[in-house]
Amino acid sequence: MATRRRVAGPVLRRVVAVVVGLTFLGPFWWVLVTSLARTGDVYKFPPSLLPHWHWANYARAWAAAPWVRLFGNTVLIALCTVVLAVVTSVLAGYAFGVLRFRGRTALFTVVLAVMMVPQTVLLIPDYVIAQTIDWLDTYWIQIIPFGGSVFGIFLVRQFFAGLPPELFDAAELDGAGRLRTLWSIGVPLVRPAVIIVALNVFMGSWNAFVWPFIMTSSTSVQPVEVGLATFYGAEGTDWTGLSAAVTFTTLPVLALFLALQRHFVTGAYSAAGGLK
Amino acid sequence: MRKTRVAAALAVCALGAGGLAACGSGSSSGKTTITFMEAMSSGTLKTSMETLTKRFEKAHPDIDVQLQVEPDYGTLRNKETAALSASKPPTIGQVYSDWAATFAKSNVVVPLTDYAKPADLKALYPSVRDDLYLPADHKLYMWPFNKSVVIQYYNTKMLSAKGKSAPKTWDEFAATARAVSGKGNVGIAIDPGGSAGPAGGEAWFEILSQAYGTPVFAADGKPQFTSPAAIKAMNYLVGLKKAGALTLGKNYPGQVALGAGKGGFDISSVASYYYNSKAVGGKFPMGTAPLPTGPGGTQANQMAGTNIVMFAKASDAERKAAWSYLRFLTSADSQAYWAQNSGYLPVTPAALPKMTDFIKKNPYQKFAAQALTTAKADPPYPWISQAQGMLAVAMQSAITGKQSASAALGSAQQQAVDAMKSGQ
Amino acid sequence: MATTQLDRPSRRGVAVRSRRRSRDRSGPTAVLFSLPALAIFAIFTILPTAYTFVISLFDWNPLNVSQSTFIGADNYRKLFAHSTPSFAASALTSLYFTAGMVIGGTAISLAIALLLSRGGSWLSGVRVAVFVPHVTPLVATSIVWVWIFNPQFGLANAILRWLHLPAVDWLDSSSTAMPAILTYSLWHEVGFTVVIFLGGLAVVSGELGEAARVDGANRWQEFWYVTWPQLRPVTLFVVTISTISSLQAFTQFFVMTEGGPAHATTTLSYLLYQEAFVFFHTGYAAALAVVLFVVTALFTLLQFRTRRSTLS
């Protein structure tokens, strides 16, 4: 009895886990099957769950938009935003977590209040600002506004605040000296936070849709998500072509994630471990 | 080390952003450049728009026409409004007439009175011409572009299997739709749209209400959603749904069901012909017929499609160039080409003799062009699309059984009147 | 106010006092360091928020600003008067979605995390499978799920048929549209929270659980009395981030339902978009924005307060 339980427990657990995993992967299989089906195949019910290897959908979807350019835009925008946001978060997180100065609490309250402003609220006035500084339909309007991350500052600050203050206890240091200790001592110590911030900002940039949709109008600066939504708007009934477009626009980010997932997971682990 | 790496990354970003931006732009000089914001973004619409524009540029080497293509009408309106509020509108833009009313109220479009000669106007179908004026000052603000009416598409195989042919009245239509439904098939699938904007199903409802005696908008734009005709039209659809002969969907569900061989009918614009026949793909002969009629043979149809306005920011030279482009687009030759390739109807009868072969091969063009002479457009007032969205919501509520037909229409009426009051 | 508990005064009190002399010299450096982020916030968030407040007092014409007229609090009054969908109805819809995401998401991700924790490298493959949806772009996968939920040809109804259950209209029926969007959103979001919970479980003390089991506690009792209390901080973090992200969720509503059918999925975020960018009621939308900001701020404050009270 006891031995049976010891064997059945892990086996049952693995079976349940595999079912859960397959449930989450199901939609990926479905989109792949649809992307490889002939148009007639997708209108059969119940649908076939095996691919038909009909690659013409990919050719058709590929020809519908300048995907390479859109993809390049996305990557450029996301990378620049991540670099900028990490730099500003580490700097400000250090200032709020380590340095003592008058008005620190007040300033930090302002930063937290920024987090509570819903993104949609900003679309209208930011559009006017973008127009005023002539940033409409540029990369800048898609990068700079996201170069400050409250979440990032908050997380980095928490990490710095948890470190022994003696580490940075060098009152005679000027700004430049501080910068040096920050890079050489501080950054390596808050690496998990930096990774989480980078992931968070990257995902935010990668998912950005309404913002570029409103702020840009030419494919030369638009990200791939807007291209996809445009394709959906124009060819909303071409499910095989849409599925093909979804597949080839999503695959690169999936590959990137799979390559880096160990870092993300370790980062998230230590971030969660640091929550007290 | 770390610092240099970050600095290098920043430098790459700056260079990359600058470089990519540079290769995205191009310029021309010594020419008048006009920009045209439009939504002809897919299939043959896009290519024939481009061909026409190239032809125009060839005939007018001093004018450069830049097409700014938006994926759909919702985005188009957004972009036009955004461009206007940024004081950088295009020279001309495709509009529904109620948008034009909104734009004119804000003084951001100009009348075309100085440009259009009586002869230009006379060449157009009267129904098309009537739709170009705005009621606020009775001035000519728009020039016609893509015009269509609604027709019925049907699966001939499915109908003849039940011994039916294309219905002549809406009562026959309901009977036929019920007859072909069942076993995974449905008479018709429609998309009413939603509060963000009406879709084809809502247009069908407007036509039904008109066929039963009262259009949903009076000539002065006043909503009359609770007329006996409107309630009858709504109950007609509710009855079809209850009998399993109608389903709701999104993204042209009628076309999808018809194309999949699972739908008996699609009630849709003539401009859908290309897409519908592509969806059917020769699996069965797709039939087309004029819309059925209401009681006593009442013919009701809707003239849909857009016009073009000229924005007030344009310089004199740009306005002149834009006008010659507009005139070119509605010339008999252009319209014949446009109609044959886009599926829209020509706005001038002068195009018909230039497309006789096409009409012979596509008989629907003939009865559709006939319907265009009597079809009505919705009156051009700023609140119309919003009110249509409210009707679409009422359709969803009534058809899904959430509310009775009269209750759903009653609340839509109340909201539409509010929208009208705040829009005046 | 909100920040006092974050400053951890008890731990730092001594250090602060001993370094008082350095305080004033750190000032310029601190300003310099926080300036890049603060400048971005000032230009793209703080200034626009103030501007939004100004617009909310006008009958604003975005096409021609000179035609805008000052109307005081009228837009706010209209917010609470009858309009469709009303502010209150949309707030309820937002609450529905947020409650589903926070309660459902937390429960599901905790369950999956418990299933996968200490499972060795063997179960890490499943962990990747669960996390993968989170890195897919919302637009792309929302489109995929529209097709999954297609009542005539979609996967969802194929599965129901296979289970001998009646077909469902999913996104086309006002009663099932929100559950359908919740299903998609949970699929997309729980991967992240599962990993956070796994991280939390990794540092949960194993000895306490061992001791509880020796004392005769069963698995459930062990979880409820030993593991769960230790996961409190992690749970609070998950609840906070999912509340904020659910209140701000927009893309899936835009792609999948456009707030329909019959306003069933018109959340506050979507209502705001619709008023501002479909109907161009800019002043009214701005008033809505201001109220939404206040609501989010209150929510966040409330959560910080809860956090403080559970900590002390």
PDB file of N, CA, C and O in Angstrom, chain A residues 48-108:
ATOM      1  N   SER A  48      -9.365  19.440 -38.642  1.00  0.00           N
ATOM      2  CA  SER A  48      -8.266  18.482 -38.637  1.00  0.00           C
ATOM      3  C   SER A  48      -7.167  19.019 -37.730  1.00  0.00           C
ATOM      4  O   SER A  48      -6.886  20.203 -37.701  1.00  0.00           O
ATOM      5  N   LEU A  49      -6.563  18.128 -36.951  1.00  0.00           N
ATOM      6  CA  LEU A  49      -5.505  18.577 -36.044  1.00  0.00           C
ATOM      7  C   LEU A  49      -4.123  18.167 -36.535  1.00  0.00           C
ATOM      8  O   LEU A  49      -3.146  18.232 -35.806  1.00  0.00           O
ATOM      9  N   LEU A  50      -4.066  17.745 -37.808  1.00  0.00           N
ATOM     10  CA  LEU A  50      -2.768  17.426 -38.388  1.00  0.00           C
ATOM     11  C   LEU A  50      -2.476  18.387 -39.532  1.00  0.00           C
ATOM     12  O   LEU A  50      -3.370  18.720 -40.315  1.00  0.00           O
ATOM     13  N   PRO A  51      -1.245  18.859 -39.628  1.00  0.00           N
ATOM     14  CA  PRO A  51      -0.921  19.848 -40.667  1.00  0.00           C
ATOM     15  C   PRO A  51      -0.942  19.241 -42.077  1.00  0.00           C
ATOM     16  O   PRO A  51      -0.690  18.047 -42.250  1.00  0.00           O
ATOM     17  N   HIS A  52      -1.264  20.080 -43.060  1.00  0.00           N
ATOM     18  CA  HIS A  52      -1.275  19.615 -44.447  1.00  0.00           C
ATOM     19  C   HIS A  52      -0.068  20.076 -45.260  1.00  0.00           C
ATOM     20  O   HIS A  52      -0.003  19.869 -46.450  1.00  0.00           O
ATOM     21  N   TRP A  53       0.839  20.781 -44.588  1.00  0.00           N
ATOM     22  CA  TRP A  53       2.079  21.217 -45.256  1.00  0.00           C
ATOM     23  C   TRP A  53       1.824  22.044 -46.504  1.00  0.00           C
ATOM     24  O   TRP A  53       2.444  21.868 -47.520  1.00  0.00           O
ATOM     25  N   HIS A  54       0.891  22.969 -46.397  1.00  0.00           N
ATOM     26  CA  HIS A  54       0.563  23.840 -47.523  1.00  0.00           C
ATOM     27  C   HIS A  54       1.289  25.166 -47.335  1.00  0.00           C
ATOM     28  O   HIS A  54       0.775  26.101 -46.711  1.00  0.00           O
ATOM     29  N   TRP A  55       2.514  25.248 -47.866  1.00  0.00           N
ATOM     30  CA  TRP A  55       3.385  26.387 -47.545  1.00  0.00           C
ATOM     31  C   TRP A  55       2.994  27.677 -48.256  1.00  0.00           C
ATOM     32  O   TRP A  55       3.511  28.744 -47.945  1.00  0.00           O
ATOM     33  N   ALA A  56       2.058  27.590 -49.211  1.00  0.00           N
ATOM     34  CA  ALA A  56       1.714  28.777 -49.997  1.00  0.00           C
ATOM     35  C   ALA A  56       1.190  29.911 -49.119  1.00  0.00           C
ATOM     36  O   ALA A  56       1.351  31.085 -49.444  1.00  0.00           O
ATOM     37  N   ASN A  57       0.570  29.546 -47.981  1.00  0.00           N
ATOM     38  CA  ASN A  57       0.070  30.592 -47.082  1.00  0.00           C
ATOM     39  C   ASN A  57       1.197  31.508 -46.617  1.00  0.00           C
ATOM     40  O   ASN A  57       1.015  32.704 -46.455  1.00  0.00           O
ATOM     41  N   TYR A  58       2.351  30.889 -46.365  1.00  0.00           N
ATOM     42  CA  TYR A  58       3.486  31.673 -45.890  1.00  0.00           C
ATOM     43  C   TYR A  58       3.943  32.654 -46.955  1.00  0.00           C
ATOM     44  O   TYR A  58       4.250  33.803 -46.665  1.00  0.00           O
ATOM     45  N   ALA A  59       3.983  32.174 -48.185  1.00  0.00           N
ATOM     46  CA  ALA A  59       4.411  33.051 -49.280  1.00  0.00           C
ATOM     47  C   ALA A  59       3.448  34.230 -49.414  1.00  0.00           C
ATOM     48  O   ALA A  59       3.857  35.387 -49.552  1.00  0.00           O
ATOM     49  N   ARG A  60       2.141  33.929 -49.321  1.00  0.00           N
ATOM     50  CA  ARG A  60       1.137  34.973 -49.490  1.00  0.00           C
ATOM     51  C   ARG A  60       1.229  35.997 -48.356  1.00  0.00           C
ATOM     52  O   ARG A  60       1.230  37.200 -48.571  1.00  0.00           O
ATOM     53  N   ALA A  61       1.336  35.498 -47.121  1.00  0.00           N
ATOM     54  CA  ALA A  61       1.409  36.412 -45.980  1.00  0.00           C
ATOM     55  C   ALA A  61       2.702  37.210 -46.015  1.00  0.00           C
ATOM     56  O   ALA A  61       2.730  38.401 -45.689  1.00  0.00           O
ATOM     57  N   TRP A  62       3.779  36.554 -46.426  1.00  0.00           N
ATOM     58  CA  TRP A  62       5.077  37.209 -46.448  1.00  0.00           C
ATOM     59  C   TRP A  62       5.064  38.390 -47.419  1.00  0.00           C
ATOM     60  O   TRP A  62       5.659  39.435 -47.163  1.00  0.00           O
ATOM     61  N   ALA A  63       4.331  38.239 -48.527  1.00  0.00           N
ATOM     62  CA  ALA A  63       4.301  39.284 -49.556  1.00  0.00           C
ATOM     63  C   ALA A  63       3.404  40.450 -49.152  1.00  0.00           C
ATOM     64  O   ALA A  63       3.456  41.517 -49.748  1.00  0.00           O
ATOM     65  N   ALA A  64       2.596  40.272 -48.111  1.00  0.00           N
ATOM     66  CA  ALA A  64       1.572  41.274 -47.801  1.00  0.00           C
ATOM     67  C   ALA A  64       2.110  42.514 -47.094  1.00  0.00           C
ATOM     68  O   ALA A  64       1.457  43.544 -47.068  1.00  0.00           O
ATOM     69  N   ALA A  65       3.275  42.423 -46.494  1.00  0.00           N
ATOM     70  CA  ALA A  65       3.807  43.576 -45.750  1.00  0.00           C
ATOM     71  C   ALA A  65       5.324  43.482 -45.711  1.00  0.00           C
ATOM     72  O   ALA A  65       5.875  42.396 -45.873  1.00  0.00           O
ATOM     73  N   PRO A  66       6.016  44.598 -45.502  1.00  0.00           N
ATOM     74  CA  PRO A  66       7.487  44.552 -45.400  1.00  0.00           C
ATOM     75  C   PRO A  66       7.919  44.024 -44.043  1.00  0.00           C
ATOM     76  O   PRO A  66       8.404  44.773 -43.189  1.00  0.00           O
ATOM     77  N   TRP A  67       7.739  42.721 -43.822  1.00  0.00           N
ATOM     78  CA  TRP A  67       7.935  42.150 -42.480  1.00  0.00           C
ATOM     79  C   TRP A  67       9.336  42.352 -41.951  1.00  0.00           C
ATOM     80  O   TRP A  67       9.529  42.570 -40.754  1.00  0.00           O
ATOM     81  N   VAL A  68      10.326  42.242 -42.839  1.00  0.00           N
ATOM     82  CA  VAL A  68      11.710  42.340 -42.359  1.00  0.00           C
ATOM     83  C   VAL A  68      11.942  43.713 -41.743  1.00  0.00           C
ATOM     84  O   VAL A  68      12.492  43.854 -40.649  1.00  0.00           O
ATOM     85  N   ARG A  69      11.484  44.720 -42.455  1.00  0.00           N
ATOM     86  CA  ARG A  69      11.632  46.077 -41.956  1.00  0.00           C
ATOM     87  C   ARG A  69      10.885  46.266 -40.626  1.00  0.00           C
ATOM     88  O   ARG A  69      11.410  46.797 -39.652  1.00  0.00           O
ATOM     89  N   LEU A  70       9.628  45.788 -40.594  1.00  0.00           N
ATOM     90  CA  LEU A  70       8.824  45.916 -39.374  1.00  0.00           C
ATOM     91  C   LEU A  70       9.506  45.204 -38.211  1.00  0.00           C
ATOM     92  O   LEU A  70       9.561  45.709 -37.098  1.00  0.00           O
ATOM     93  N   PHE A  71      10.062  44.047 -38.521  1.00  0.00           N
ATOM     94  CA  PHE A  71      10.721  43.275 -37.490  1.00  0.00           C
ATOM     95  C   PHE A  71      11.976  43.988 -36.996  1.00  0.00           C
ATOM     96  O   PHE A  71      12.229  44.072 -35.793  1.00  0.00           O
ATOM     97  N   GLY A  72      12.736  44.513 -37.950  1.00  0.00           N
ATOM     98  CA  GLY A  72      13.928  45.289 -37.582  1.00  0.00           C
ATOM     99  C   GLY A  72      13.555  46.458 -36.689  1.00  0.00           C
ATOM    100  O   GLY A  72      14.225  46.737 -35.688  1.00  0.00           O
ATOM    101  N   ASN A  73      12.474  47.143 -37.033  1.00  0.00           N
ATOM    102  CA  ASN A  73      12.009  48.259 -36.212  1.00  0.00           C
ATOM    103  C   ASN A  73      11.722  47.804 -34.790  1.00  0.00           C
ATOM    104  O   ASN A  73      12.142  48.446 -33.824  1.00  0.00           O
ATOM    105  N   THR A  74      10.986  46.692 -34.673  1.00  0.00           N
ATOM    106  CA  THR A  74      10.631  46.193 -33.344  1.00  0.00           C
ATOM    107  C   THR A  74      11.879  45.921 -32.520  1.00  0.00           C
ATOM    108  O   THR A  74      11.971  46.333 -31.361  1.00  0.00           O
ATOM    109  N   VAL A  75      12.836  45.219 -33.138  1.00  0.00           N
ATOM    110  CA  VAL A  75      14.045  44.847 -32.406  1.00  0.00           C
ATOM    111  C   VAL A  75      14.802  46.100 -31.982  1.00  0.00           C
ATOM    112  O   VAL A  75      15.207  46.246 -30.821  1.00  0.00           O
ATOM    113  N   LEU A  76      14.951  47.021 -32.912  1.00  0.00           N
ATOM    114  CA  LEU A  76      15.690  48.247 -32.603  1.00  0.00           C
ATOM    115  C   LEU A  76      15.015  48.999 -31.457  1.00  0.00           C
ATOM    116  O   LEU A  76      15.658  49.401 -30.482  1.00  0.00           O
ATOM    117  N   ILE A  77      13.700  49.171 -31.571  1.00  0.00           N
ATOM    118  CA  ILE A  77      12.967  49.916 -30.548  1.00  0.00           C
ATOM    119  C   ILE A  77      13.067  49.211 -29.197  1.00  0.00           C
ATOM    120  O   ILE A  77      13.364  49.825 -28.176  1.00  0.00           O
ATOM    121  N   ALA A  78      12.867  47.890 -29.207  1.00  0.00           N
ATOM    122  CA  ALA A  78      12.881  47.150 -27.944  1.00  0.00           C
ATOM    123  C   ALA A  78      14.263  47.222 -27.290  1.00  0.00           C
ATOM    124  O   ALA A  78      14.374  47.496 -26.095  1.00  0.00           O
ATOM    125  N   LEU A  79      15.323  47.013 -28.076  1.00  0.00           N
ATOM    126  CA  LEU A  79      16.667  47.014 -27.494  1.00  0.00           C
ATOM    127  C   LEU A  79      17.021  48.383 -26.929  1.00  0.00           C
ATOM    128  O   LEU A  79      17.533  48.495 -25.815  1.00  0.00           O
ATOM    129  N   CYS A  80      16.739  49.430 -27.701  1.00  0.00           N
ATOM    130  CA  CYS A  80      17.066  50.773 -27.227  1.00  0.00           C
ATOM    131  C   CYS A  80      16.293  51.084 -25.957  1.00  0.00           C
ATOM    132  O   CYS A  80      16.841  51.654 -25.003  1.00  0.00           O
ATOM    133  N   THR A  81      15.006  50.710 -25.922  1.00  0.00           N
ATOM    134  CA  THR A  81      14.198  50.984 -24.743  1.00  0.00           C
ATOM    135  C   THR A  81      14.756  50.254 -23.532  1.00  0.00           C
ATOM    136  O   THR A  81      14.858  50.817 -22.441  1.00  0.00           O
ATOM    137  N   VAL A  82      15.153  48.980 -23.745  1.00  0.00           N
ATOM    138  CA  VAL A  82      15.692  48.206 -22.624  1.00  0.00           C
ATOM    139  C   VAL A  82      16.960  48.854 -22.086  1.00  0.00           C
ATOM    140  O   VAL A  82      17.104  49.072 -20.881  1.00  0.00           O
ATOM    141  N   VAL A  83      17.886  49.198 -22.983  1.00  0.00           N
ATOM    142  CA  VAL A  83      19.141  49.797 -22.535  1.00  0.00           C
ATOM    143  C   VAL A  83      18.855  51.082 -21.752  1.00  0.00           C
ATOM    144  O   VAL A  83      19.342  51.280 -20.637  1.00  0.00           O
ATOM    145  N   LEU A  84      18.035  51.919 -22.315  1.00  0.00           N
ATOM    146  CA  LEU A  84      17.732  53.201 -21.673  1.00  0.00           C
ATOM    147  C   LEU A  84      17.054  52.986 -20.323  1.00  0.00           C
ATOM    148  O   LEU A  84      17.434  53.596 -19.308  1.00  0.00           O
ATOM    149  N   ALA A  85      16.067  52.103 -20.292  1.00  0.00           N
ATOM    150  CA  ALA A  85      15.302  51.908 -19.056  1.00  0.00           C
ATOM    151  C   ALA A  85      16.171  51.284 -17.968  1.00  0.00           C
ATOM    152  O   ALA A  85      16.050  51.638 -16.797  1.00  0.00           O
ATOM    153  N   VAL A  86      17.062  50.358 -18.359  1.00  0.00           N
ATOM    154  CA  VAL A  86      17.935  49.750 -17.354  1.00  0.00           C
ATOM    155  C   VAL A  86      18.864  50.809 -16.776  1.00  0.00           C
ATOM    156  O   VAL A  86      19.046  50.909 -15.557  1.00  0.00           O
ATOM    157  N   VAL A  87      19.447  51.642 -17.643  1.00  0.00           N
ATOM    158  CA  VAL A  87      20.365  52.672 -17.164  1.00  0.00           C
ATOM    159  C   VAL A  87      19.637  53.634 -16.217  1.00  0.00           C
ATOM    160  O   VAL A  87      20.090  53.888 -15.095  1.00  0.00           O
ATOM    161  N   THR A  88      18.476  54.144 -16.629  1.00  0.00           N
ATOM    162  CA  THR A  88      17.785  55.111 -15.772  1.00  0.00           C
ATOM    163  C   THR A  88      17.298  54.451 -14.482  1.00  0.00           C
ATOM    164  O   THR A  88      17.317  55.074 -13.423  1.00  0.00           O
ATOM    165  N   SER A  89      16.895  53.175 -14.554  1.00  0.00           N
ATOM    166  CA  SER A  89      16.395  52.506 -13.351  1.00  0.00           C
ATOM    167  C   SER A  89      17.511  52.262 -12.355  1.00  0.00           C
ATOM    168  O   SER A  89      17.333  52.441 -11.147  1.00  0.00           O
ATOM    169  N   VAL A  90      18.682  51.831 -12.856  1.00  0.00           N
ATOM    170  CA  VAL A  90      19.792  51.569 -11.946  1.00  0.00           C
ATOM    171  C   VAL A  90      20.221  52.875 -11.278  1.00  0.00           C
ATOM    172  O   VAL A  90      20.412  52.934 -10.057  1.00  0.00           O
ATOM    173  N   LEU A  91      20.330  53.939 -12.074  1.00  0.00           N
ATOM    174  CA  LEU A  91      20.749  55.228 -11.512  1.00  0.00           C
ATOM    175  C   LEU A  91      19.765  55.702 -10.450  1.00  0.00           C
ATOM    176  O   LEU A  91      20.132  56.018  -9.322  1.00  0.00           O
ATOM    177  N   ALA A  92      18.484  55.737 -10.813  1.00  0.00           N
ATOM    178  CA  ALA A  92      17.492  56.264  -9.885  1.00  0.00           C
ATOM    179  C   ALA A  92      17.288  55.305  -8.717  1.00  0.00           C
ATOM    180  O   ALA A  92      17.136  55.745  -7.566  1.00  0.00           O
ATOM    181  N   GLY A  93      17.321  53.997  -8.989  1.00  0.00           N
ATOM    182  CA  GLY A  93      17.176  53.022  -7.919  1.00  0.00           C
ATOM    183  C   GLY A  93      18.290  53.159  -6.906  1.00  0.00           C
ATOM    184  O   GLY A  93      18.065  53.052  -5.694  1.00  0.00           O
ATOM    185  N   TYR A  94      19.493  53.433  -7.383  1.00  0.00           N
ATOM    186  CA  TYR A  94      20.638  53.657  -6.485  1.00  0.00           C
ATOM    187  C   TYR A  94      20.417  54.917  -5.665  1.00  0.00           C
ATOM    188  O   TYR A  94      20.625  54.939  -4.453  1.00  0.00           O
ATOM    189  N   ALA A  95      19.974  55.984  -6.345  1.00  0.00           N
ATOM    190  CA  ALA A  95      19.760  57.245  -5.645  1.00  0.00           C
ATOM    191  C   ALA A  95      18.736  57.070  -4.533  1.00  0.00           C
ATOM    192  O   ALA A  95      18.946  57.533  -3.408  1.00  0.00           O
ATOM    193  N   PHE A  96      17.640  56.368  -4.838  1.00  0.00           N
ATOM    194  CA  PHE A  96      16.577  56.239  -3.838  1.00  0.00           C
ATOM    195  C   PHE A  96      16.890  55.162  -2.803  1.00  0.00           C
ATOM    196  O   PHE A  96      16.401  55.206  -1.681  1.00  0.00           O
ATOM    197  N   GLY A  97      17.696  54.181  -3.176  1.00  0.00           N
ATOM    198  CA  GLY A  97      17.948  53.072  -2.265  1.00  0.00           C
ATOM    199  C   GLY A  97      19.147  53.278  -1.378  1.00  0.00           C
ATOM    200  O   GLY A  97      19.212  52.748  -0.267  1.00  0.00           O
ATOM    201  N   VAL A  98      20.145  54.044  -1.856  1.00  0.00           N
ATOM    202  CA  VAL A  98      21.395  54.152  -1.114  1.00  0.00           C
ATOM    203  C   VAL A  98      21.632  55.568  -0.600  1.00  0.00           C
ATOM    204  O   VAL A  98      21.986  55.762   0.558  1.00  0.00           O
ATOM    205  N   LEU A  99      21.436  56.547  -1.468  1.00  0.00           N
ATOM    206  CA  LEU A  99      21.785  57.922  -1.083  1.00  0.00           C
ATOM    207  C   LEU A  99      20.735  58.503  -0.147  1.00  0.00           C
ATOM    208  O   LEU A  99      19.555  58.192  -0.242  1.00  0.00           O
ATOM    209  N   ARG A 100      21.213  59.327   0.769  1.00  0.00           N
ATOM    210  CA  ARG A 100      20.284  60.038   1.658  1.00  0.00           C
ATOM    211  C   ARG A 100      20.244  61.491   1.198  1.00  0.00           C
ATOM    212  O   ARG A 100      21.285  62.097   1.017  1.00  0.00           O
ATOM    213  N   PHE A 101      19.085  62.010   0.965  1.00  0.00           N
ATOM    214  CA  PHE A 101      19.026  63.427   0.588  1.00  0.00           C
ATOM    215  C   PHE A 101      17.669  64.004   0.936  1.00  0.00           C
ATOM    216  O   PHE A 101      16.682  63.291   1.086  1.00  0.00           O
ATOM    217  N   ARG A 102      17.660  65.301   1.061  1.00  0.00           N
ATOM    218  CA  ARG A 102      16.434  66.005   1.402  1.00  0.00           C
ATOM    219  C   ARG A 102      15.412  65.806   0.283  1.00  0.00           C
ATOM    220  O   ARG A 102      15.775  65.856  -0.894  1.00  0.00           O
ATOM    221  N   GLY A 103      14.177  65.557   0.644  1.00  0.00           N
ATOM    222  CA  GLY A 103      13.119  65.429  -0.365  1.00  0.00           C
ATOM    223  C   GLY A 103      13.064  64.067  -1.005  1.00  0.00           C
ATOM    224  O   GLY A 103      12.367  63.860  -2.004  1.00  0.00           O
ATOM    225  N   ARG A 104      13.811  63.104  -0.453  1.00  0.00           N
ATOM    226  CA  ARG A 104      13.822  61.782  -1.063  1.00  0.00           C
ATOM    227  C   ARG A 104      12.441  61.139  -1.044  1.00  0.00           C
ATOM    228  O   ARG A 104      11.958  60.616  -2.054  1.00  0.00           O
ATOM    229  N   THR A 105      11.789  61.222   0.104  1.00  0.00           N
ATOM    230  CA  THR A 105      10.475  60.607   0.229  1.00  0.00           C
ATOM    231  C   THR A 105       9.474  61.251  -0.721  1.00  0.00           C
ATOM    232  O   THR A 105       8.711  60.577  -1.405  1.00  0.00           O
ATOM    233  N   ALA A 106       9.544  62.578  -0.776  1.00  0.00           N
ATOM    234  CA  ALA A 106       8.604  63.300  -1.646  1.00  0.00           C
ATOM    235  C   ALA A 106       8.819  62.890  -3.106  1.00  0.00           C
ATOM    236  O   ALA A 106       7.873  62.570  -3.829  1.00  0.00           O
ATOM    237  N   LEU A 107      10.076  62.858  -3.528  1.00  0.00           N
ATOM    238  CA  LEU A 107      10.373  62.504  -4.921  1.00  0.00           C
ATOM    239  C   LEU A 107       9.935  61.077  -5.224  1.00  0.00           C
ATOM    240  O   LEU A 107       9.388  60.800  -6.286  1.00  0.00           O
ATOM    241  N   PHE A 108      10.167  60.192  -4.250  1.00  0.00           N
ATOM    242  CA  PHE A 108       9.815  58.809  -4.502  1.00  0.00           C
ATOM    243  C   PHE A 108       8.302  58.639  -4.580  1.00  0.00           C
ATOM    244  O   PHE A 108       7.804  57.804  -5.339  1.00  0.00           O
TER     245      PHE A 108
END
